[in-house]
Coordinates of C-alpha atoms in Angstrom, one line a residue:
Chain A
M1 CA -36.0 6.1 6.7
S2 CA -35.8 6.0 2.9
I3 CA -32.8 4.5 1.2
R4 CA -31.7 8.0 0.2
F5 CA -31.8 9.2 3.8
Q6 CA -29.7 6.2 4.9
R7 CA -27.2 6.9 2.2
I8 CA -26.8 10.6 3.2
F9 CA -26.4 9.5 6.8
I10 CA -23.7 7.0 5.9
I11 CA -22.0 9.5 3.6
I12 CA -21.8 12.1 6.4
V13 CA -20.5 9.5 8.9
S14 CA -17.9 8.2 6.5
I15 CA -16.6 11.7 5.6
I16 CA -16.2 12.4 9.3
L17 CA -14.4 9.1 9.8
I18 CA -12.1 9.6 6.9
S19 CA -11.0 13.0 8.1
I20 CA -10.4 11.7 11.6
A21 CA -8.5 8.8 10.1
I22 CA -6.3 10.9 7.9
T23 CA -5.4 13.3 10.7
L24 CA -4.6 10.4 13.0
I25 CA -2.4 8.7 10.4
L26 CA -0.5 11.8 9.2
Y27 CA -0.1 13.2 12.7
N28 CA 1.3 10.0 14.1
S29 CA 3.3 8.7 11.2
R30 CA 5.7 11.6 10.8
N31 CA 8.4 10.4 13.1
N32 CA 7.4 6.8 13.8
I33 CA 7.7 4.8 10.6
I34 CA 11.4 4.6 10.4
F35 CA 13.8 2.7 8.4
F36 CA 16.7 3.9 10.5
Y37 CA 17.5 6.0 13.6
T38 CA 19.9 8.9 13.5
P39 CA 22.6 8.8 16.2
S40 CA 20.8 11.4 18.4
E41 CA 17.5 9.5 18.2
L42 CA 19.3 6.3 19.0
I43 CA 20.8 7.8 22.2
D44 CA 17.4 9.2 23.1
V45 CA 15.4 6.0 22.8
D46 CA 16.0 3.2 25.3
L47 CA 17.0 0.0 23.5
N48 CA 18.3 -3.1 25.1
I49 CA 21.8 -4.2 24.4
G50 CA 21.9 -6.9 21.8
E51 CA 18.8 -5.6 20.0
K52 CA 18.8 -5.2 16.3
V53 CA 18.8 -1.6 15.0
R54 CA 19.5 0.4 11.9
I55 CA 21.2 3.7 12.2
G56 CA 21.8 6.4 9.5
G57 CA 24.1 9.3 9.3
I58 CA 27.4 10.6 7.8
V59 CA 30.7 8.8 8.1
K60 CA 33.0 11.1 10.1
E61 CA 36.1 12.4 8.6
N62 CA 39.3 10.5 9.3
S63 CA 37.5 7.9 11.3
I64 CA 37.7 4.9 9.0
N65 CA 40.1 2.3 10.4
K66 CA 40.8 -0.9 8.5
K67 CA 42.4 -3.9 10.2
K68 CA 42.5 -7.0 8.0
N69 CA 38.8 -7.7 7.5
I70 CA 37.4 -5.6 10.3
I71 CA 36.5 -2.1 9.5
K72 CA 35.7 0.5 12.2
F73 CA 34.2 3.9 11.5
I74 CA 32.1 6.5 13.3
V75 CA 28.7 7.6 12.1
T76 CA 27.7 11.1 13.1
D77 CA 24.8 13.6 12.5
N78 CA 27.0 16.5 13.6
K79 CA 25.7 16.3 17.2
N80 CA 26.2 12.8 18.4
E81 CA 28.4 9.9 17.3
I82 CA 28.0 6.1 17.1
N83 CA 30.9 3.7 16.6
V84 CA 30.4 1.0 14.0
N85 CA 32.3 -2.3 13.7
F86 CA 31.8 -4.1 10.4
E87 CA 33.2 -7.2 8.8
G88 CA 32.5 -7.7 5.1
I89 CA 32.3 -6.0 1.7
L90 CA 31.6 -2.3 1.6
P91 CA 29.5 -0.7 -1.2
D92 CA 31.3 1.5 -3.8
L93 CA 29.9 4.7 -2.5
F94 CA 31.2 4.2 1.0
R95 CA 33.7 7.0 1.9
E96 CA 34.3 9.7 4.3
K97 CA 31.6 12.4 4.6
Q98 CA 29.1 10.1 2.9
G99 CA 25.6 9.1 4.1
V100 CA 25.3 5.5 5.3
V101 CA 22.7 3.3 6.8
T102 CA 24.0 0.4 8.9
E103 CA 22.1 -2.6 10.3
G104 CA 23.3 -4.6 13.2
K105 CA 23.3 -5.4 16.9
L106 CA 23.9 -3.0 19.7
I107 CA 27.0 -3.9 21.7
N108 CA 26.8 -1.0 24.1
K109 CA 25.0 2.3 24.1
F110 CA 27.4 3.9 21.6
T111 CA 28.7 0.9 19.6
I112 CA 27.1 -1.2 16.9
K113 CA 28.3 -4.5 15.4
A114 CA 27.0 -4.1 11.9
D115 CA 25.9 -7.0 9.6
K116 CA 25.2 -4.8 6.6
V117 CA 26.3 -1.3 5.5
F118 CA 24.2 0.5 2.9
A119 CA 25.5 3.7 1.3
K120 CA 22.8 6.4 1.1
H121 CA 23.2 8.9 -1.6
D122 CA 21.5 12.3 -1.7
E123 CA 19.2 13.8 -4.2
N124 CA 21.8 16.2 -5.7
Y125 CA 23.2 15.2 -9.0
I126 CA 26.2 17.3 -10.0
P127 CA 28.8 16.7 -12.8
K128 CA 32.3 15.9 -11.6
S129 CA 33.9 19.0 -13.2
I130 CA 31.5 21.5 -11.8
K131 CA 31.9 19.8 -8.4
K132 CA 35.6 20.5 -8.5
Q133 CA 35.1 24.2 -9.2
L134 CA 32.5 24.5 -6.5
K135 CA 34.9 23.0 -4.0
N136 CA 37.7 25.3 -5.0
N137 CA 35.6 28.3 -4.4
D138 CA 34.4 27.0 -1.0
F139 CA 30.9 27.4 -2.3
W140 CA 30.0 23.8 -1.8
Q141 CA 28.3 22.9 1.4
K142 CA 26.9 19.4 2.2
D143 CA 23.6 19.6 3.8
Y144 CA 22.2 16.6 5.6
Chain B
M1 CA -13.4 18.7 -25.4
F2 CA -14.3 16.2 -22.7
K3 CA -16.4 14.3 -25.1
T4 CA -13.4 13.2 -27.1
F5 CA -11.9 11.4 -24.0
F6 CA -15.1 9.5 -23.2
N7 CA -16.7 8.7 -26.5
P8 CA -15.1 5.7 -28.1
G9 CA -15.9 6.8 -31.7
S10 CA -14.3 10.2 -31.5
F11 CA -11.5 8.8 -29.4
E12 CA -10.7 6.3 -32.1
K13 CA -10.6 9.1 -34.7
L14 CA -8.3 11.1 -32.6
A15 CA -6.1 8.1 -31.9
S16 CA -5.8 7.2 -35.5
K17 CA -4.7 10.7 -36.3
L18 CA -2.2 10.9 -33.4
N19 CA -0.7 7.5 -34.0
L20 CA 2.0 8.4 -36.5
P21 CA 3.2 11.7 -35.0
I22 CA 3.6 10.1 -31.6
L23 CA 5.5 7.1 -33.1
I24 CA 7.9 9.6 -34.8
L25 CA 8.2 11.6 -31.6
S26 CA 9.0 8.5 -29.5
C27 CA 11.6 7.3 -32.0
V28 CA 13.3 10.7 -32.3
S29 CA 13.3 11.5 -28.6
M30 CA 14.5 8.0 -27.7
I31 CA 17.4 8.1 -30.1
T32 CA 18.5 11.6 -29.2
G33 CA 18.1 10.8 -25.5
L34 CA 20.2 7.7 -25.7
I35 CA 22.9 9.6 -27.7
I36 CA 23.0 12.4 -25.2
I37 CA 23.1 9.9 -22.3
F38 CA 26.0 7.8 -23.7
Y39 CA 28.1 10.5 -25.3
F40 CA 27.4 13.9 -23.7
S41 CA 25.9 13.6 -20.3
P42 CA 28.5 14.0 -17.5
D43 CA 29.3 11.5 -14.7
D44 CA 28.0 12.3 -11.2
Y45 CA 30.5 13.6 -8.6
Q46 CA 29.6 10.7 -6.3
Q47 CA 28.2 7.9 -8.3
G48 CA 30.3 8.1 -11.5
S49 CA 28.7 6.6 -14.6
T50 CA 26.2 4.5 -12.6
V51 CA 24.0 7.6 -12.5
K52 CA 23.0 6.9 -16.1
I53 CA 20.7 4.2 -14.8
M54 CA 18.6 7.1 -13.5
Y55 CA 17.6 8.0 -17.1
I56 CA 15.7 4.7 -17.3
H57 CA 14.7 4.3 -13.7
V58 CA 13.0 7.7 -13.1
P59 CA 10.9 7.9 -16.3
A60 CA 9.7 4.3 -15.7
A61 CA 8.7 5.2 -12.2
Y62 CA 6.8 8.3 -13.5
I63 CA 5.0 6.2 -16.1
S64 CA 4.0 3.5 -13.6
L65 CA 2.5 6.1 -11.2
M66 CA 0.9 8.2 -14.0
T67 CA -0.7 5.1 -15.6
F68 CA -2.3 4.1 -12.4
A69 CA -3.6 7.6 -11.7
I70 CA -5.2 7.7 -15.2
M71 CA -6.7 4.3 -14.6
A72 CA -8.1 5.4 -11.3
I73 CA -9.6 8.6 -12.8
Y74 CA -11.2 6.7 -15.7
S75 CA -12.5 4.0 -13.3
I76 CA -14.2 6.5 -11.0
I77 CA -15.8 8.4 -14.0
S78 CA -16.9 5.3 -15.8
L79 CA -18.4 3.6 -12.7
A80 CA -20.1 6.8 -11.7
F81 CA -21.6 7.7 -15.1
K82 CA -21.9 4.2 -16.5
M83 CA -19.5 4.7 -19.4
P84 CA -17.9 1.5 -20.4
F85 CA -15.1 3.4 -22.2
G86 CA -13.1 3.7 -19.0
F87 CA -12.9 -0.1 -18.8
I88 CA -11.3 -0.3 -22.2
I89 CA -8.7 2.1 -21.0
N90 CA -8.1 0.0 -17.9
K91 CA -7.6 -3.0 -20.0
A92 CA -5.1 -1.3 -22.3
L93 CA -3.1 0.5 -19.6
A94 CA -2.8 -2.2 -16.9
P95 CA -0.2 -4.4 -18.6
I96 CA 1.8 -1.4 -19.7
G97 CA 1.9 -0.1 -16.2
A98 CA 2.9 -3.5 -14.8
V99 CA 5.8 -3.7 -17.3
F100 CA 7.0 -0.2 -16.5
T101 CA 6.8 -0.9 -12.8
L102 CA 8.8 -4.0 -13.3
I103 CA 11.4 -2.0 -15.3
C104 CA 11.5 0.5 -12.5
I105 CA 12.0 -2.2 -9.9
V106 CA 14.7 -4.1 -11.9
S107 CA 16.6 -1.0 -12.9
G108 CA 16.4 0.3 -9.4
S109 CA 17.9 -2.8 -7.9
L110 CA 20.6 -2.8 -10.6
W111 CA 21.3 0.8 -9.4
G112 CA 21.1 -0.1 -5.8
K113 CA 23.6 -3.0 -5.8
P114 CA 26.7 -0.8 -6.7
M115 CA 25.5 2.3 -4.8
W116 CA 23.7 1.2 -1.7
G117 CA 25.4 -2.2 -1.5
T118 CA 22.2 -4.2 -1.7
W119 CA 19.7 -5.3 -4.3
W120 CA 16.6 -4.7 -2.2
V121 CA 15.7 -3.3 1.2
W122 CA 12.2 -3.2 2.7
D123 CA 12.0 0.6 3.2
A124 CA 8.8 2.5 2.7
R125 CA 9.4 3.6 -1.0
L126 CA 10.5 0.2 -2.3
T127 CA 7.8 -1.7 -0.5
S128 CA 5.0 0.6 -1.7
V129 CA 6.3 0.4 -5.3
F130 CA 6.3 -3.4 -5.0
I131 CA 2.7 -3.3 -3.7
L132 CA 1.9 -1.2 -6.8
F133 CA 3.4 -3.9 -9.0
I134 CA 1.3 -6.6 -7.3
T135 CA -1.8 -4.4 -7.6
Y136 CA -1.3 -4.1 -11.4
I137 CA -1.1 -7.8 -11.7
L138 CA -4.2 -8.3 -9.5
V139 CA -6.1 -5.8 -11.7
I140 CA -5.3 -7.9 -14.8
L141 CA -6.1 -11.2 -12.9
I142 CA -9.4 -10.0 -11.5
R143 CA -10.5 -9.0 -15.0
Q144 CA -9.6 -12.5 -16.3
S145 CA -11.4 -14.5 -13.6
F146 CA -15.0 -13.8 -14.5
T147 CA -16.8 -15.6 -17.3
N148 CA -18.9 -12.5 -17.9
I149 CA -16.3 -9.9 -19.0
E150 CA -18.6 -7.0 -18.1
I151 CA -18.5 -7.9 -14.4
G152 CA -14.8 -8.5 -14.4
E153 CA -14.2 -5.0 -15.8
K154 CA -16.4 -3.3 -13.2
I155 CA -14.9 -5.3 -10.3
S156 CA -11.4 -4.6 -11.5
A157 CA -12.3 -0.9 -11.8
V158 CA -13.4 -0.9 -8.1
F159 CA -10.1 -2.6 -7.2
V160 CA -8.2 0.1 -9.1
I161 CA -10.0 2.8 -7.1
L162 CA -9.2 0.9 -3.9
G163 CA -5.5 0.5 -4.9
S164 CA -5.1 4.2 -5.7
I165 CA -4.8 4.8 -1.9
N166 CA -1.2 3.6 -2.5
L167 CA -0.3 6.4 -4.9
P168 CA 0.2 9.3 -2.4
I169 CA 2.0 6.8 -0.1
I170 CA 4.5 6.1 -2.9
K171 CA 4.9 9.8 -3.8
F172 CA 5.4 11.1 -0.3
S173 CA 7.0 8.1 1.4
V174 CA 10.5 9.6 0.9
D175 CA 9.4 13.0 2.4
W176 CA 7.4 11.7 5.4
W177 CA 9.7 9.0 6.6
N178 CA 13.5 8.5 6.5
T179 CA 14.1 5.9 3.9
L180 CA 17.2 4.6 2.2
H181 CA 15.8 5.8 -1.1
Q182 CA 16.8 9.4 -1.7
P183 CA 14.1 12.2 -1.9
A184 CA 12.8 13.5 -5.2
S185 CA 15.1 15.8 -7.1
I186 CA 12.8 17.4 -9.7
S187 CA 9.6 18.0 -7.8
K188 CA 11.1 21.0 -6.1
L189 CA 10.1 23.5 -8.8
S190 CA 12.1 26.4 -7.5
S191 CA 15.5 24.9 -7.8
P192 CA 15.8 21.3 -8.9
S193 CA 18.7 19.8 -7.2
I194 CA 19.9 18.2 -10.4
D195 CA 22.3 19.9 -12.7
I196 CA 21.0 21.2 -16.0
T197 CA 23.3 18.9 -18.1
M198 CA 21.7 16.0 -16.4
L199 CA 18.2 17.4 -16.3
I200 CA 17.9 17.8 -20.1
P201 CA 18.5 14.1 -21.0
L202 CA 16.2 13.1 -18.1
L203 CA 13.4 15.2 -19.5
I204 CA 14.0 13.9 -23.0
M205 CA 13.9 10.3 -21.8
T206 CA 10.7 11.1 -19.9
V207 CA 9.2 12.4 -23.1
A208 CA 10.4 9.3 -24.9
F209 CA 8.9 6.9 -22.3
M210 CA 5.7 8.8 -22.2
S211 CA 5.3 8.8 -26.0
I212 CA 6.1 5.1 -26.1
T213 CA 3.5 4.4 -23.5
L214 CA 1.0 6.6 -25.3
N215 CA 1.7 4.8 -28.6
I216 CA 1.2 1.3 -27.2
A217 CA -1.9 2.4 -25.3
L218 CA -3.5 4.1 -28.3
I219 CA -2.9 1.0 -30.5
S220 CA -4.4 -1.4 -27.9
I221 CA -7.3 1.0 -27.2
R222 CA -8.1 1.2 -30.9
Y223 CA -7.8 -2.6 -31.2
E224 CA -10.3 -3.0 -28.3
I225 CA -12.8 -0.5 -29.7
I226 CA -12.7 -2.0 -33.2
N227 CA -13.0 -5.5 -31.7
R228 CA -16.1 -4.5 -29.6
K229 CA -17.7 -2.8 -32.5
R230 CA -17.4 -6.0 -34.5
Q231 CA -19.0 -8.0 -31.7
I232 CA -22.0 -5.7 -31.7
Chain C
M1 CA -45.4 29.0 15.8
S2 CA -47.4 27.2 13.3
I3 CA -44.2 26.0 11.6
F4 CA -43.0 24.4 14.8
V5 CA -46.3 22.7 15.3
K6 CA -46.2 21.4 11.8
L7 CA -42.6 20.3 12.2
A8 CA -43.5 18.6 15.5
S9 CA -46.5 16.8 14.1
F10 CA -44.4 15.8 11.0
F11 CA -41.7 14.3 13.2
K12 CA -44.1 12.6 15.5
I13 CA -46.0 10.8 12.8
N14 CA -43.6 10.3 10.0
L15 CA -40.1 10.2 11.2
F16 CA -40.7 8.3 14.5
N17 CA -42.7 5.6 12.8
K18 CA -40.1 5.3 10.1
I19 CA -37.3 5.0 12.5
V20 CA -39.1 2.4 14.5
N21 CA -39.9 0.5 11.3
F22 CA -36.2 0.7 10.3
L23 CA -35.0 -0.5 13.7
I24 CA -37.5 -3.4 13.6
I25 CA -36.2 -4.5 10.1
I26 CA -32.6 -4.2 11.3
G27 CA -33.4 -6.2 14.4
A28 CA -34.9 -8.9 12.2
I29 CA -31.8 -9.1 10.0
I30 CA -29.5 -9.2 13.0
K31 CA -31.6 -12.0 14.6
R32 CA -31.5 -13.9 11.3
E33 CA -27.8 -13.6 10.9
F34 CA -27.2 -14.7 14.5
I35 CA -29.3 -17.8 14.0
I36 CA -27.6 -18.7 10.7
T37 CA -24.1 -18.2 11.9
Y38 CA -24.9 -20.0 15.2
R39 CA -26.1 -23.0 13.2
N40 CA -22.9 -23.0 11.1
F41 CA -20.7 -23.0 14.2
F42 CA -18.7 -26.0 12.9
N43 CA -17.3 -23.8 10.2
I44 CA -15.9 -21.4 12.8
L45 CA -14.5 -24.3 14.8
T46 CA -12.8 -25.5 11.6
I47 CA -11.1 -22.2 11.1
V48 CA -9.9 -22.0 14.8
I49 CA -8.5 -25.5 14.4
F50 CA -6.7 -24.4 11.2
F51 CA -5.1 -21.6 13.2
I52 CA -3.9 -23.9 16.0
L53 CA -2.7 -26.6 13.6
G54 CA -0.8 -23.9 11.6
I55 CA 1.0 -22.8 14.7
F56 CA 1.9 -26.3 15.6
I57 CA 3.2 -27.1 12.1
F58 CA 5.4 -24.0 12.4
V59 CA 6.8 -25.2 15.7
F60 CA 7.4 -28.7 14.3
A61 CA 9.1 -27.3 11.2
T62 CA 11.5 -25.0 13.1
G63 CA 12.3 -27.5 15.8
P64 CA 11.5 -27.4 19.5
D65 CA 14.0 -24.8 20.6
I66 CA 11.8 -22.0 21.8
K67 CA 14.4 -19.2 22.0
E68 CA 15.2 -19.4 18.3
Y69 CA 11.7 -18.2 17.2
K70 CA 10.9 -15.9 20.1
E71 CA 11.5 -12.8 18.0
I72 CA 9.4 -13.8 15.1
I73 CA 6.6 -15.7 16.8
I74 CA 4.3 -12.6 16.9
G75 CA 4.7 -12.2 13.2
I76 CA 3.8 -15.9 12.7
I77 CA 0.7 -15.6 14.9
W78 CA -0.4 -12.5 12.9
T79 CA 0.2 -14.2 9.6
L80 CA -1.8 -17.2 10.6
L81 CA -4.6 -15.0 11.9
L82 CA -4.6 -13.3 8.5
F83 CA -4.6 -16.6 6.6
S84 CA -7.5 -18.0 8.7
S85 CA -9.6 -15.0 8.0
A86 CA -8.6 -15.1 4.3
I87 CA -9.8 -18.7 3.9
S88 CA -13.0 -18.0 5.7
I89 CA -14.3 -15.5 3.2
D90 CA -16.4 -17.7 0.9
K91 CA -19.4 -17.7 3.1
F92 CA -19.6 -14.0 3.6
Y93 CA -22.3 -12.9 1.1
Q94 CA -22.5 -16.0 -1.1
D95 CA -25.4 -17.7 0.6
D96 CA -27.5 -14.6 0.9
F97 CA -26.7 -13.8 -2.7
N98 CA -27.6 -17.2 -4.1
D99 CA -30.9 -17.6 -2.2
G100 CA -32.0 -14.0 -3.1
S101 CA -32.3 -12.6 0.5
I102 CA -30.1 -9.6 -0.4
I103 CA -32.7 -8.5 -2.9
V104 CA -35.4 -8.9 -0.3
F105 CA -33.5 -6.7 2.1
Y106 CA -33.0 -4.2 -0.7
I107 CA -36.7 -4.1 -1.4
S108 CA -37.6 -3.7 2.2
S109 CA -35.9 -0.3 2.1
I110 CA -32.6 -1.3 3.8
S111 CA -29.8 0.2 1.8
L112 CA -27.0 -2.2 0.9
E113 CA -24.5 -0.2 2.9
F114 CA -26.4 -0.7 6.1
Y115 CA -26.7 -4.4 5.3
V116 CA -23.0 -4.6 4.8
I117 CA -22.3 -2.9 8.1
I118 CA -24.7 -5.3 10.0
K119 CA -23.1 -8.2 8.3
I120 CA -19.6 -7.1 9.2
I121 CA -20.5 -6.6 12.8
I122 CA -22.1 -10.0 13.1
S123 CA -19.3 -11.8 11.4
W124 CA -16.7 -10.0 13.4
F125 CA -18.5 -11.2 16.5
F126 CA -18.7 -14.8 15.4
W127 CA -15.5 -15.3 13.4
Q128 CA -13.0 -13.2 15.2
L129 CA -14.0 -13.4 18.9
P130 CA -13.0 -17.1 19.3
F131 CA -9.4 -16.1 18.6
F132 CA -9.4 -13.9 21.7
I133 CA -9.8 -17.2 23.7
V134 CA -7.4 -19.2 21.5
I135 CA -4.5 -16.7 21.5
P136 CA -3.9 -16.7 25.3
I137 CA -4.0 -20.6 25.3
I138 CA -1.6 -20.7 22.3
S139 CA 0.7 -18.2 24.0
L140 CA 1.0 -20.6 27.0
F141 CA 2.4 -23.3 24.6
L142 CA 4.8 -20.8 23.0
D143 CA 6.0 -19.1 26.2
I144 CA 5.1 -15.6 25.3
N145 CA 5.4 -13.2 28.2
I146 CA 2.3 -11.4 29.6
I147 CA 3.2 -7.9 28.3
K148 CA 3.6 -9.1 24.7
L149 CA 0.4 -11.1 25.0
K150 CA -1.5 -8.0 26.2
L151 CA -0.1 -6.0 23.3
L152 CA -0.9 -8.8 20.9
L153 CA -4.5 -8.9 22.1
L154 CA -4.8 -5.1 21.9
S155 CA -3.4 -5.0 18.3
F156 CA -5.7 -7.9 17.3
L157 CA -8.7 -6.1 18.9
I158 CA -8.0 -3.2 16.5
G159 CA -6.8 -5.3 13.6
S160 CA -9.5 -8.0 13.5
P161 CA -12.3 -5.7 12.4
I162 CA -10.1 -4.6 9.6
L163 CA -9.5 -8.3 8.6
T164 CA -13.3 -8.9 8.7
M165 CA -13.8 -5.9 6.4
L166 CA -11.2 -7.0 4.0
S167 CA -13.0 -10.4 3.8
S168 CA -16.2 -8.5 3.2
I169 CA -14.6 -6.5 0.3
S170 CA -13.0 -9.5 -1.3
S171 CA -16.1 -11.7 -0.9
S172 CA -18.4 -9.1 -2.4
M173 CA -15.9 -8.7 -5.3
N174 CA -16.0 -12.4 -6.0
L175 CA -19.7 -13.1 -5.9
L176 CA -19.9 -14.1 -9.5
N177 CA -16.4 -15.3 -9.8
D178 CA -16.5 -18.7 -11.3
K179 CA -13.1 -19.3 -12.8
N180 CA -10.4 -18.3 -10.3
T181 CA -11.5 -18.4 -6.7
V182 CA -8.0 -18.0 -5.2
I183 CA -8.0 -14.4 -6.3
G184 CA -10.3 -13.5 -3.4
N185 CA -7.7 -14.7 -0.9
L186 CA -5.0 -12.7 -2.8
I187 CA -7.1 -9.5 -2.5
V188 CA -7.4 -10.0 1.3
I189 CA -3.7 -10.6 1.6
I190 CA -2.5 -7.6 -0.4
L191 CA -4.9 -5.2 1.3
S192 CA -3.8 -6.4 4.7
I193 CA -0.2 -5.4 4.3
P194 CA -0.6 -2.2 6.3
V195 CA -2.5 -4.0 9.1
I196 CA 0.3 -6.6 9.3
I197 CA 3.1 -4.0 9.3
F198 CA 1.5 -2.0 12.2
G199 CA -0.1 -4.9 14.0
V200 CA 3.3 -6.6 14.4
G201 CA 5.1 -3.3 14.7
I202 CA 3.2 -2.4 17.8
I203 CA 4.5 -5.5 19.6
N204 CA 8.1 -5.3 18.5
A205 CA 8.3 -1.5 18.8
S206 CA 10.2 0.3 21.6
P207 CA 7.9 1.5 24.4
E208 CA 7.6 5.2 23.4
I209 CA 6.4 4.7 19.9
I210 CA 3.7 2.1 20.8
N211 CA 1.1 4.8 21.2
P212 CA 1.6 6.5 17.8
Q213 CA 1.7 3.1 16.1
L214 CA -1.6 2.2 17.9
N215 CA -3.1 5.5 16.6
I216 CA -2.0 4.7 13.1
L217 CA -3.6 1.3 13.3
L218 CA -6.8 3.0 14.7
G219 CA -6.7 5.4 11.8
I220 CA -6.5 2.6 9.3
L221 CA -9.5 1.0 11.1
L222 CA -11.5 4.2 10.8
L223 CA -10.5 4.5 7.1
F224 CA -11.7 1.0 6.4
I225 CA -14.9 1.5 8.4
A226 CA -15.6 4.5 6.2
I227 CA -14.9 2.9 2.8
T228 CA -15.9 -0.7 3.2
P229 CA -19.7 -0.3 3.1
W230 CA -19.4 1.7 -0.1
I231 CA -17.1 -0.7 -1.9
S232 CA -18.9 -3.9 -0.8
A233 CA -22.3 -2.4 -1.6
S234 CA -21.2 -1.3 -5.1
C235 CA -19.7 -4.7 -5.8
I236 CA -22.9 -6.4 -4.6
K237 CA -24.9 -4.1 -6.8
I238 CA -22.8 -4.9 -9.8
G239 CA -23.4 -8.6 -9.0
L240 CA -27.2 -8.1 -8.6
R241 CA -27.5 -6.3 -11.9
N242 CA -25.7 -8.9 -13.9
S243 CA -27.0 -12.1 -12.4

């Protein structure tokens, strides 16, 4: 067993190990390292009431309801909906049909009492004037 | 061709020739870029004028990733073929990369406060960039902590190679996992989801940042080469 | 046929003898490491006591109300495990390097990579196994339920070899470091970030994503098994050349 032979042996073993490791990591990480759940995912997974969760989705149209300091709105992913109660200051970007991520405690299966609301903006950058034209032509579709 | 990038003598010649043109390029592109950004580039439909932070944030992020990638390539080559020139490049690039990563983090949190509603969240993209920043600092620190500079350079090169595992994680974190940070706009070559009036100043600023980086790097590499020649 | 005969004779005489020789040398190294580590058992005891004291200090600092810190206690335990393996790195290669035994192994045709692997296995056995006895006892004090304890032990079973390998990497990097010794601990801590994320993540995750998280941790372990011998060996080589 010369040093060279040992080296070759270890090289082969480590290449095999690296390939197994990369497939393991990539295969499993796809849906499991999450910053937030979407509403459908939240309904699928069993979480205890009172547990801390983050959910992300789009604010439903005409669902924002302000009473004094308490703001209620609905987060949707076009399939399922989650009600959110929030007390505090909203970010500038928060409006209807806008992506948000909220962090808070689960009150019941479909309601969250949020501590924090983050607005999520998409990767599309479009000037205001062009956006108006697109909207007039009904060409504009928001994809989520 | 390759010899130029690994031989200190010819690299120094090339660097001394390139220095002035790159300085002019960086000045011109920076000034035109800033003028376009402040007077001609339109506001975003969602974000208003806050979108102009992007023109600093995105090029800084590019530079921080690219610098680390270059350092990793040079470290591998110079450790494998025993060429000390790569260590000079490591020494010159590490502080620049650290500064640009810091610029990226600071401008990102300035952008995040009005848009997302928070300075900082621990999602995959932000965390991995923060780790990149710490890695840069550790590379500099490891180099300093040996009395024998040669060993410090080699060990920090090993650490750079180890730290380059982080690069693909940073790049693809927004695609693999759902993060608060938005996905990349330009990497989709077919149709960048950024309007042409905003893309042009972004590209100009990227050129400006790159040429500034290159300029500083060339000066400090030349300084290091001349310094070492004098010691010999 | 003659080729086969030649091959057979070649294997019988050369390779068999060589393999036996190799195994004998490795056995000798293992025996030596066992004896040395066993005689330094007080060091290991010190680290274990550091861990227990750390937990107690945390409890005293936050107050005696157990319910308050029930959610974060796993993270605290993991952090202290990491710290205790980060402060125990100094002895990894330093003694062998200083008295020249690494060079002896190298001359006796054991590649440095194999030496690193042996060293990692032995020090995992001695430095990390005591924690498998200590963690259940600690969990009695802290009122951790049995399911979480099982998961904690499982994640530590996968995570502790990674911590040992990180110690190996950082210790081999700092063989000739004489100015700034804290940097070794920093290297361990920054490289352990993925281990901490997934090690704690397994325990706090909802049931159906435990398995994928375990697989990811396992993947990280395999990755480190693959790269650690190379990194440590190359750093030791750099040290040997320049000392």
